[in-house]
CSV table of C-alpha atoms in Angstrom, one decimal:
chain,number,residue,atom,x,y,z
A,32,MET,CA,-0.2,0.2,0.1
A,33,PRO,CA,1.7,3.2,-1.0
A,34,LEU,CA,2.5,5.7,1.6
A,35,GLU,CA,0.9,9.4,1.3
A,36,LEU,CA,2.8,12.3,2.8
A,37,SER,CA,2.2,15.9,2.9
A,38,TRP,CA,4.9,18.6,3.1
A,39,THR,CA,3.9,22.3,3.3
A,40,LEU,CA,6.9,24.6,3.4
A,41,GLY,CA,7.0,26.6,6.8
A,42,ALA,CA,4.3,23.9,8.4
A,43,LEU,CA,5.9,20.9,9.5
A,44,PRO,CA,3.9,18.3,11.8
A,45,ALA,CA,5.8,17.0,14.5
A,46,PRO,CA,6.5,13.2,14.4
A,47,ALA,CA,4.5,10.9,17.0
A,48,ALA,CA,6.8,9.8,19.3
A,49,ALA,CA,7.9,6.1,19.4
A,50,GLU,CA,8.7,3.3,21.9
A,51,GLN,CA,12.3,3.8,22.7
A,52,ASP,CA,12.5,0.3,22.9
A,53,GLN,CA,11.1,-1.5,19.8
A,54,GLY,CA,13.0,-2.0,16.9
A,55,GLY,CA,11.9,-0.7,13.5
A,56,THR,CA,11.7,-2.0,10.2
A,57,LEU,CA,11.9,1.0,8.0
A,58,GLY,CA,14.8,2.5,10.6
A,59,ARG,CA,15.0,4.2,13.8
A,60,ASP,CA,16.3,8.2,13.8
A,61,ILE,CA,16.5,10.8,16.5
A,62,ARG,CA,13.1,12.8,16.6
A,63,PHE,CA,13.3,16.1,15.0
A,64,ASP,CA,10.7,18.5,14.7
A,65,GLY,CA,12.4,22.0,14.8
A,66,ALA,CA,14.4,21.2,17.5
A,67,PHE,CA,16.1,17.6,19.2
A,68,ALA,CA,13.4,16.1,21.8
A,69,VAL,CA,15.0,14.9,25.1
A,70,GLY,CA,13.2,12.7,27.4
A,71,ALA,CA,13.4,12.8,31.3
A,72,ALA,CA,16.1,10.5,31.4
A,73,GLY,CA,18.1,12.7,29.3
A,74,ASP,CA,18.6,10.7,26.2
A,75,TYR,CA,17.4,11.7,22.9
A,76,LEU,CA,13.8,10.8,21.7
A,77,THR,CA,13.7,8.4,18.8
A,78,VAL,CA,11.2,7.9,15.7
A,79,ASP,CA,10.5,4.2,14.5
A,80,ASP,CA,9.1,3.0,11.2
A,81,GLU,CA,6.6,5.1,9.4
A,82,ALA,CA,7.9,8.2,11.6
A,83,ALA,CA,11.6,7.5,10.7
A,84,LEU,CA,10.6,7.2,6.9
A,85,ASP,CA,8.1,10.1,7.0
A,86,GLN,CA,10.7,12.5,8.8
A,87,TRP,CA,13.2,11.8,6.7
A,88,VAL,CA,10.9,12.3,3.9
A,89,ARG,CA,9.7,15.8,5.3
A,90,ILE,CA,14.1,16.6,5.9
A,91,CYS,CA,14.6,15.4,2.4
A,92,LEU,CA,12.2,17.6,0.8
A,93,GLY,CA,13.2,20.9,2.6
A,94,THR,CA,16.9,20.5,2.4
A,95,ASN,CA,18.3,22.3,-0.7
A,96,PRO,CA,20.8,20.1,-2.7
A,97,GLY,CA,24.4,21.2,-1.1
A,98,GLU,CA,23.4,21.9,1.9
A,99,TYR,CA,24.9,18.8,3.7
A,100,ARG,CA,28.6,18.5,3.1
A,101,HIS,CA,29.0,14.9,3.3
A,102,ASP,CA,26.4,14.6,1.0
A,103,PRO,CA,26.0,17.5,-1.1
A,104,GLU,CA,23.6,15.6,-3.7
A,105,PHE,CA,21.1,15.2,-0.7
A,106,GLY,CA,17.8,17.0,-0.5
A,107,VAL,CA,14.9,18.0,-3.0
A,108,GLY,CA,15.4,21.7,-2.7
A,109,VAL,CA,11.7,22.3,-2.1
A,110,PRO,CA,12.1,25.9,-0.4
A,111,SER,CA,14.1,27.0,-3.7
A,112,PHE,CA,10.8,26.8,-5.8
A,113,VAL,CA,8.6,28.8,-3.3
A,114,LYS,CA,9.1,31.7,-4.8
A,115,ARG,CA,9.5,30.8,-8.6
A,116,PRO,CA,6.6,31.2,-10.5
A,117,ASP,CA,3.6,28.4,-10.8
A,118,THR,CA,4.5,27.3,-14.0
A,119,ALA,CA,4.1,23.6,-15.7
A,120,THR,CA,7.6,23.7,-16.4
A,121,ASN,CA,8.9,24.5,-12.7
A,122,ARG,CA,6.4,22.0,-11.5
A,123,ALA,CA,7.8,19.1,-14.1
A,124,GLN,CA,10.9,20.2,-12.6
A,125,LEU,CA,10.0,19.6,-8.9
A,126,ARG,CA,8.3,16.1,-9.5
A,127,GLN,CA,11.3,15.1,-11.2
A,128,ARG,CA,13.6,16.4,-8.2
A,129,VAL,CA,10.9,15.1,-5.7
A,130,VAL,CA,10.9,11.2,-7.3
A,131,ALA,CA,14.8,11.4,-7.7
A,132,GLY,CA,16.1,12.7,-4.1
A,133,LEU,CA,13.4,10.4,-2.8
A,134,THR,CA,14.3,7.2,-4.3
A,135,ARG,CA,17.9,7.5,-3.5
A,136,ASP,CA,17.1,6.0,0.0
A,137,ASP,CA,16.6,2.2,-0.4
A,138,ARG,CA,13.5,2.1,1.8
A,139,ILE,CA,11.8,3.5,-1.4
A,140,GLU,CA,10.8,1.7,-4.0
A,141,ASP,CA,9.2,4.3,-6.2
A,142,VAL,CA,7.3,7.5,-5.9
A,143,PRO,CA,4.6,7.3,-8.4
A,144,GLN,CA,3.2,10.2,-7.9
A,145,VAL,CA,3.8,14.0,-6.7
A,146,GLU,CA,0.7,16.8,-5.7
A,147,ILE,CA,1.8,19.6,-6.0
A,148,ASP,CA,-0.2,22.7,-4.4
A,149,ARG,CA,0.7,26.4,-3.8
A,150,VAL,CA,-1.2,27.7,-0.7
A,151,GLN,CA,-2.0,30.5,1.1
A,152,LEU,CA,-0.7,30.9,4.7
A,153,ALA,CA,-1.9,33.2,7.5
A,154,GLY,CA,-0.5,36.6,6.5
A,155,GLY,CA,-0.4,36.0,2.8
A,156,GLN,CA,2.4,34.1,2.9
A,157,SER,CA,3.2,32.0,-0.1
A,158,ALA,CA,3.8,28.3,0.3
A,159,LEU,CA,4.4,24.7,-1.6
A,160,ARG,CA,2.0,21.6,-0.5
A,161,VAL,CA,4.1,18.8,-1.9
A,162,THR,CA,2.4,15.4,-1.5
A,163,PRO,CA,4.7,12.4,-2.7
A,164,THR,CA,2.8,9.1,-2.8
A,165,ILE,CA,5.7,6.7,-1.9
A,166,VAL,CA,6.3,2.9,-2.6
A,167,ARG,CA,8.1,1.2,0.1
A,168,ASN,CA,10.7,-1.2,-1.1
A,169,ARG,CA,9.7,-4.6,0.5
A,170,LYS,CA,13.1,-6.1,0.7
A,171,GLU,CA,14.1,-3.7,3.4
A,172,GLN,CA,11.2,-5.4,5.6
A,173,ARG,CA,11.8,-8.1,7.5
């Protein structure tokens, strides 16, 4: 079943906290929703499975290529498209970058559909809502 995620520049939903002791089939990552979350014991909270994949997708979409020195090709660069004109060419280029950027991860087999909508946020600011439909790689699951 495809996984559908919606990401809007400037309005990132916080990922759900996962249990600390569960091993995930889609990976585990440190929870990050604008700041690192720390538990009562002082350790970083983590996310597992779907929440880890969701968090990775949101970070990948919001990162411009070249921002991470250790992997300059990482990132889709949705923020760089926000102020561009809303043309078929720009939408096609963004779709291509979403598919190429997300399928670099072994957990993702395919991105058959990418919906792109221009939305107005409070205060009249323009944003892009990017909703990729993701087919998880079944080989990566236990």
